[in-house]
Coordinates of C-alpha atoms and ligand atoms in Angstrom, one line a residue:
X1 CA -22.6 10.7 -2.5
X2 CA -20.6 7.8 -1.3
X3 CA -17.2 7.1 -1.7
X4 CA -15.7 4.3 -3.7
X5 CA -12.8 1.8 -2.0
X6 CA -11.8 -1.3 -5.0
X7 CA -9.5 -3.7 -2.7
X8 CA -10.9 -2.2 0.6
X9 CA -10.2 -6.1 1.6
X10 CA -7.3 -5.1 1.7
X11 CA -4.7 -4.2 4.6
X12 CA -4.1 -1.1 2.9
X13 CA -8.1 -0.9 2.2
X14 CA -8.9 -2.3 5.3
X15 CA -7.5 0.6 6.9
X16 CA -8.3 3.5 5.1
X17 CA -12.4 2.1 4.8
X18 CA -12.5 2.6 8.5
X19 CA -10.9 5.5 8.5
X20 CA -13.2 7.4 6.2
X21 CA -16.1 6.0 8.0
X22 CA -15.1 7.4 10.8
X23 CA -14.3 10.6 10.0
X24 CA -18.7 10.7 9.1
X25 CA -17.7 9.1 5.2
X26 CA -19.8 7.4 3.1
X27 CA -18.3 4.2 2.3
X28 CA -18.8 1.5 -1.1
X29 CA -16.2 -1.6 -1.0
X30 CA -15.4 -3.7 -4.2
X31 CA -12.6 -6.4 -3.9
X32 CA -12.7 -9.3 -6.3
X33 CA -11.0 -11.0 -2.3
X34 CA -8.2 -12.5 -4.5
X35 CA -6.3 -10.8 -1.8
X36 CA -7.9 -9.3 0.6
X37 CA -10.3 -10.6 3.5
X38 CA -14.1 -9.8 4.1
X39 CA -14.0 -9.9 7.7
X40 CA -11.0 -7.2 7.4
X41 CA -14.5 -4.8 5.8
X42 CA -16.0 -2.4 8.3
X43 CA -19.6 -3.0 8.7
X44 CA -20.8 -0.5 7.8
X45 CA -19.3 -0.6 4.7
X46 CA -21.4 -1.5 1.6
X47 CA -19.4 -4.7 0.6
X48 CA -19.6 -5.6 -3.3
X49 CA -17.4 -8.6 -4.6
X50 CA -16.5 -8.3 -8.0
X51 CA -13.7 -7.2 -10.2
X52 CA -12.6 -3.5 -10.9
X53 CA -11.7 -4.7 -14.6
X54 CA -15.9 -5.7 -14.4
X55 CA -16.5 -1.8 -15.9
X56 CA -20.7 -2.9 -16.6
X57 CA -20.4 -3.7 -12.9
X58 CA -18.7 -1.1 -11.4
X59 CA -20.6 1.1 -13.8
X60 CA -24.0 0.2 -11.9
X61 CA -22.6 0.2 -7.9
X62 CA -21.0 3.7 -8.7
X63 CA -24.4 5.4 -10.8
X64 CA -26.1 3.1 -7.5
X65 CA -24.5 4.8 -4.8
X66 CA -23.4 8.1 -6.5
X67 CA -20.0 7.9 -5.6
X68 CA -18.4 11.3 -6.3
X69 CA -14.6 9.7 -6.2
X70 CA -13.0 6.6 -6.2
X71 CA -10.1 5.8 -4.0
X72 CA -8.3 3.3 -5.5
X73 CA -6.4 0.4 -3.2
X74 CA -6.8 -2.6 -5.5
X75 CA -3.8 -4.5 -7.2
X76 CA -0.8 -6.9 -6.7
X77 CA 2.4 -5.3 -4.7
X78 CA 4.8 -8.4 -4.8
X79 CA 7.9 -7.2 -6.9
X80 CA 9.8 -10.4 -6.7
X81 CA 6.1 -12.2 -7.5
X82 CA 6.0 -9.4 -10.7
X83 CA 9.2 -10.7 -12.2
X84 CA 8.4 -14.4 -12.7
X85 CA 5.2 -13.1 -13.9
X86 CA 4.5 -9.9 -15.6
X87 CA 1.3 -10.7 -17.6
X88 CA 0.0 -10.3 -13.6
X89 CA 0.9 -8.2 -13.0
X90 CA 0.0 -5.5 -15.9
X91 CA -2.8 -7.4 -16.5
X92 CA -4.2 -6.3 -12.6
X93 CA -3.0 -3.7 -12.2
X94 CA -2.7 -1.8 -15.4
X95 CA -5.2 -3.0 -17.2
X96 CA -7.9 -3.8 -14.4
X97 CA -7.1 -0.1 -13.5
X98 CA -8.2 0.9 -17.0
X99 CA -11.5 -0.7 -16.6
X100 CA -11.8 1.0 -13.9
X101 CA -11.7 4.7 -15.6
X102 CA -13.5 3.5 -17.8
X103 CA -16.4 2.7 -15.3
X104 CA -16.4 6.2 -13.8
X105 CA -16.1 8.0 -17.3
X106 CA -19.1 6.2 -18.5
X107 CA -20.4 6.8 -15.1
X108 CA -19.3 10.7 -14.7
X109 CA -17.3 10.2 -12.1
X110 CA -14.0 12.6 -12.1
X111 CA -12.4 11.9 -8.9
X112 CA -9.4 9.6 -7.8
X113 CA -6.6 8.6 -5.9
X114 CA -4.4 6.4 -7.6
X115 CA -2.1 3.8 -4.8
X116 CA 0.8 4.0 -6.8
X117 CA 3.9 3.7 -5.3
X118 CA 8.4 4.4 -5.1
X119 CA 9.1 1.5 -7.4
X120 CA 8.2 3.4 -10.1
X121 CA 11.7 5.3 -9.7
X122 CA 13.9 2.3 -10.2
X123 CA 17.7 2.6 -9.4
X124 CA 16.8 6.5 -8.6
X125 CA 19.7 9.3 -9.3
X126 CA 19.4 11.5 -6.0
X127 CA 18.4 9.9 -2.5
X128 CA 16.0 10.6 -1.9
X129 CA 14.1 11.0 -4.1
X130 CA 12.1 13.4 -5.1
X131 CA 8.9 13.5 -7.3
X132 CA 10.1 14.9 -9.9
X133 CA 13.8 12.4 -9.9
X134 CA 13.0 10.4 -12.9
X135 CA 10.9 7.1 -13.6
X136 CA 12.2 4.5 -14.6
X137 CA 11.7 1.1 -11.9
X138 CA 12.8 -1.5 -12.7
X139 CA 11.0 -5.0 -12.7
X140 CA 7.4 -5.2 -13.5
X141 CA 5.1 -4.1 -11.0
X142 CA 6.9 -0.8 -10.7
X143 CA 5.9 0.1 -14.3
X144 CA 2.8 -1.2 -14.1
X145 CA 1.7 1.1 -11.4
X146 CA 3.7 3.7 -14.0
X147 CA 2.0 2.7 -16.8
X148 CA -1.4 4.4 -15.2
X149 CA 0.5 7.4 -13.6
X150 CA 0.9 7.8 -17.3
X151 CA -2.9 7.1 -18.0
X152 CA -4.1 10.1 -15.9
X153 CA -2.6 12.4 -16.7
X154 CA -3.2 11.6 -20.4
X155 CA -6.8 11.3 -18.9
X156 CA -5.9 14.7 -17.5
X157 CA -5.0 16.5 -20.6
X158 CA -8.6 14.8 -22.4
X159 CA -11.1 16.2 -19.4
X160 CA -10.9 19.8 -17.8
X161 CA -12.7 18.3 -15.6
X162 CA -10.8 15.5 -14.0
X163 CA -8.4 15.3 -11.7
X164 CA -6.8 13.1 -9.2
X165 CA -3.4 12.3 -7.6
X166 CA -1.3 9.7 -7.2
X167 CA 0.5 8.7 -4.1
X168 CA 3.4 6.4 -4.3
X169 CA 4.1 4.8 -1.4
X170 CA 7.1 4.1 0.6
X171 CA 7.1 0.6 2.4
X172 CA 3.9 0.3 4.5
X173 CA 3.9 -1.6 7.9
X174 CA 1.7 -1.9 11.3
X175 CA -2.1 -2.0 11.8
X176 CA -4.9 -0.3 13.3
X177 CA -4.9 1.2 17.1
X178 CA -7.5 -0.5 18.6
X179 CA -6.1 -3.8 16.9
X180 CA -9.4 -4.5 15.1
X181 CA -7.1 -4.7 11.9
X182 CA -3.6 -5.8 11.2
X183 CA -1.3 -7.3 7.8
X184 CA -2.8 -10.8 6.7
X185 CA -0.9 -12.2 3.5
X186 CA -0.3 -15.7 2.3
X187 CA 2.3 -16.4 1.9
X188 CA 3.8 -13.0 3.6
X189 CA 6.9 -11.4 2.0
X190 CA 6.8 -8.6 3.6
X191 CA 10.1 -8.2 5.3
X192 CA 8.2 -6.5 9.1
X193 CA 5.9 -9.4 9.5
X194 CA 8.3 -12.0 8.4
X195 CA 10.4 -10.9 11.3
X196 CA 8.2 -10.9 13.5
X197 CA 7.2 -14.0 12.7
X198 CA 10.3 -16.1 14.4
X199 CA 8.7 -14.8 17.7
X200 CA 4.9 -16.8 17.6
X201 CA 6.6 -19.1 16.1
X202 CA 5.2 -19.3 12.4
X203 CA 9.0 -19.0 11.3
X204 CA 13.0 -20.5 12.0
X205 CA 14.1 -17.2 10.9
X206 CA 14.8 -15.0 8.8
X207 CA 16.4 -14.7 5.2
X208 CA 17.7 -11.7 4.5
X209 CA 17.8 -11.2 0.6
X210 CA 21.1 -9.7 -0.2
X211 CA 23.9 -8.5 1.4
X212 CA 26.6 -7.3 -0.7
X213 CA 25.1 -4.5 -1.1
X214 CA 26.7 -0.6 -1.7
X215 CA 24.9 0.7 2.2
X216 CA 26.0 0.6 5.1
X217 CA 25.5 -2.7 6.0
X218 CA 25.2 -4.7 3.0
X219 CA 21.7 -5.2 3.2
X220 CA 18.3 -2.8 1.5
X221 CA 17.0 0.0 2.6
X222 CA 13.3 0.6 2.8
X223 CA 12.1 3.3 4.2
X224 CA 8.9 2.1 6.4
X225 CA 5.5 4.4 6.9
X226 CA 2.2 3.5 9.1
X227 CA -0.8 2.5 7.4
X228 CA -2.5 4.5 9.9
X229 CA -0.5 7.5 8.6
X230 CA -1.0 7.0 5.0
X231 CA -5.0 6.8 5.2
X232 CA -4.6 10.4 6.8
X233 CA -2.7 10.9 3.6
X234 CA -5.3 10.1 1.3
X235 CA -8.0 11.9 3.3
X236 CA -6.1 14.7 2.3
X237 CA -5.1 14.0 -1.5
X238 CA -9.3 13.4 -1.7
X239 CA -9.9 16.5 -0.8
X240 CA -7.2 18.5 -2.4
X241 CA -8.7 17.0 -6.3
X242 CA -9.2 19.4 -8.2
X243 CA -10.5 19.7 -12.3
X244 CA -7.9 19.4 -14.5
X245 CA -5.0 19.6 -12.6
X246 CA -2.8 16.1 -11.7
X247 CA -0.7 15.0 -8.6
X248 CA 1.7 13.8 -7.3
X249 CA 3.9 13.1 -3.6
X250 CA 5.5 10.8 -1.8
X251 CA 4.0 8.9 0.7
X252 CA 7.5 7.5 3.6
X253 CA 8.6 9.3 6.6
X254 CA 11.6 10.5 4.9
X255 CA 14.4 8.3 6.9
X256 CA 15.8 4.6 5.4
X257 CA 16.8 2.2 7.6
X258 CA 18.5 -1.7 6.3
X259 CA 17.6 -5.3 5.8
X260 CA 19.5 -5.6 9.6
X261 CA 18.0 -2.6 11.1
X262 CA 14.4 -3.6 10.6
X263 CA 15.3 -7.2 11.6
X264 CA 17.6 -5.9 15.7
X265 CA 14.0 -3.4 15.2
X266 CA 12.1 -6.8 15.7
X267 CA 14.4 -8.4 18.4
X268 CA 13.8 -5.4 20.8
X269 CA 10.0 -5.2 20.1
X270 CA 9.1 -9.1 20.3
X271 CA 12.4 -9.0 22.9
X272 CA 13.2 -12.8 21.7
X273 CA 16.0 -13.3 19.4
X274 CA 15.5 -13.3 15.6
X275 CA 17.2 -16.3 13.9
X276 CA 18.9 -15.2 11.0
X277 CA 20.8 -16.4 7.6
X278 CA 22.2 -14.4 4.9
X279 CA 20.4 -15.1 1.3
X280 CA 20.3 -14.2 -2.6
X281 CA 19.2 -10.3 -3.4
X282 CA 15.8 -11.4 -4.9
X283 CA 16.1 -9.8 -8.1
X284 CA 13.9 -6.3 -8.9
X285 CA 15.2 -5.1 -5.8
X286 CA 17.0 -1.4 -5.9
X287 CA 19.0 -1.3 -2.7
X288 CA 17.3 2.0 -1.0
X289 CA 14.6 4.0 -1.4
X290 CA 14.0 6.9 0.7
X291 CA 11.2 9.3 0.3
X292 CA 11.7 14.1 0.9
X293 CA 8.6 13.6 1.5
X294 CA 7.5 17.2 2.6
X295 CA 5.7 17.9 -0.5
X296 CA 2.5 16.1 0.8
X297 CA 4.2 17.7 4.2
X298 CA 3.9 21.3 2.2
X299 CA 0.9 20.6 0.0
X300 CA -1.7 17.9 1.8
X301 CA -1.3 19.7 5.8
X302 CA 0.3 15.8 5.6
X303 CA 1.2 15.3 9.4
X304 CA 2.6 11.6 10.3
X305 CA 2.1 11.0 13.6
X306 CA 4.7 7.3 13.9
X307 CA 7.5 8.1 12.9
X308 CA 9.4 5.7 16.1
X309 CA 10.5 2.3 13.7
X310 CA 10.1 0.6 17.1
X311 CA 6.1 2.1 17.5
X312 CA 5.5 1.3 13.3
X313 CA 7.5 -2.8 14.5
X314 CA 5.3 -2.6 18.1
X315 CA 2.0 -1.9 16.6
X316 CA 2.5 -4.5 13.9
X317 CA 3.5 -7.5 16.7
X318 CA 0.3 -6.3 19.6
X319 CA -1.8 -7.3 15.2
X320 CA 0.0 -10.8 15.4
X321 CA 0.4 -11.6 19.9
X322 CA -3.9 -11.2 19.2
X323 CA -4.4 -12.6 16.1
X324 CA -1.7 -15.4 15.5
X325 CA -3.8 -17.1 12.4
X326 CA -4.7 -13.9 10.7
X327 CA -8.3 -12.8 10.1
X328 CA -8.1 -16.5 9.9
X329 CA -8.4 -16.2 14.4
X330 CA -10.6 -12.8 14.2
X331 CA -13.3 -14.9 12.2
X332 CA -13.4 -17.7 15.0
X333 CA -13.1 -15.3 17.7
X334 CA -16.1 -13.6 16.1
X335 CA -17.7 -16.0 15.6
X336 CA -17.1 -17.4 19.6
X337 CA -18.8 -14.6 20.4
X338 CA -22.4 -14.8 18.8
Ligands
LIG1 N1 13.5 -8.8 2.5 C1 15.2 -9.3 3.3 N2 14.1 -11.0 3.8 C2 11.9 -11.1 3.7 C3 12.0 -9.7 2.9 C4 11.5 -8.9 2.6 O1 15.7 -9.8 3.1 O2 12.3 -12.0 4.3 C5 13.7 -7.1 1.9 C6 13.4 -6.8 0.5 O3 14.3 -7.7 -0.2 C7 13.4 -6.0 0.1 C8 13.3 -5.4 1.8 O4 13.3 -6.7 3.0 O5 14.7 -5.7 0.1 C9 11.7 -4.6 1.5 O6 10.9 -5.9 1.4 P1 9.5 -6.2 1.4 O7 8.9 -7.0 0.7 O8 9.1 -6.0 3.2 O9 8.8 -4.7 0.2 P2 9.5 -4.1 -1.4 O10 10.4 -3.0 -0.8 O11 9.1 -5.4 -1.7 O12 7.9 -3.6 -1.2

């Protein structure tokens, strides 16, 4: 009996693998290492360098490890990139997931937790966003994930044994409390790591993508959630899957912070000035995304621990101070230690 984690070498996936292993689960990881890091995969996980689209290979892995449930992180997740390269997103996120689902079908695996996104809501009619808020994505990334939600709903209608939970993430940040894992993207595009980079001399200044939005300070507002709280929600979601049941939960803290507020927090946390420049809006960006996350709290019993923005950024900051070169740095260090 094992859990298959796809994308287990990525930022969120690697934290989830650690979370499950520390709670006694047997974990098998599949990752094609297109964006992930082998060094981020927990040593007690069984690792396969494989693509989720490779149904035959995934089916064999599922059977060989008697996998009972899949937690599916593997995906591309950059809004801006998806606008420029839509096929890349539909191929990997939508078609790739279909390959995984077909492999699960062939191997008789009936449970999946799917990483969906707040980007499926687009520019919503109501704020905060509830799970019932109409989903109208405004970028290919959001569409690529919404298609998978549709596919999963249809599967439940056709197979009474199949069940899933789709978790719609808001903005995930931070790093493992023990300093073993953190965020390492190349190139880095996410706001919190970027706002920390001037303090470790990896960047001169932060460009604010749009300062003329209809928000109090003119910059976009997002709901930031700590990666370890997100992982805890996955554990609870796995336990909540029931045959014939389709569930959807927003995962956010329920408070929004503007780009400027995040930069101010990075200044406080690092104790260093973060130089800024005002730039153009980034195509595909909704002005405001804030979760109503009471359903996850009430129905899954989820209780996020890190709800303070400075704490979330502080957790990321500790990782960057210890690993300024990310996993390249971690790999060198572990090699040095023999
Ligand atoms: N952002 C920014 N400058 C950057 C990176 C991001 O102004 O260098 C903004 C971005 O336009 C968005 C917010 O910060 O409004 C969060 O972006 P991020 O890429 O971190 O996450 P997303 O909301 O796209 O998932």
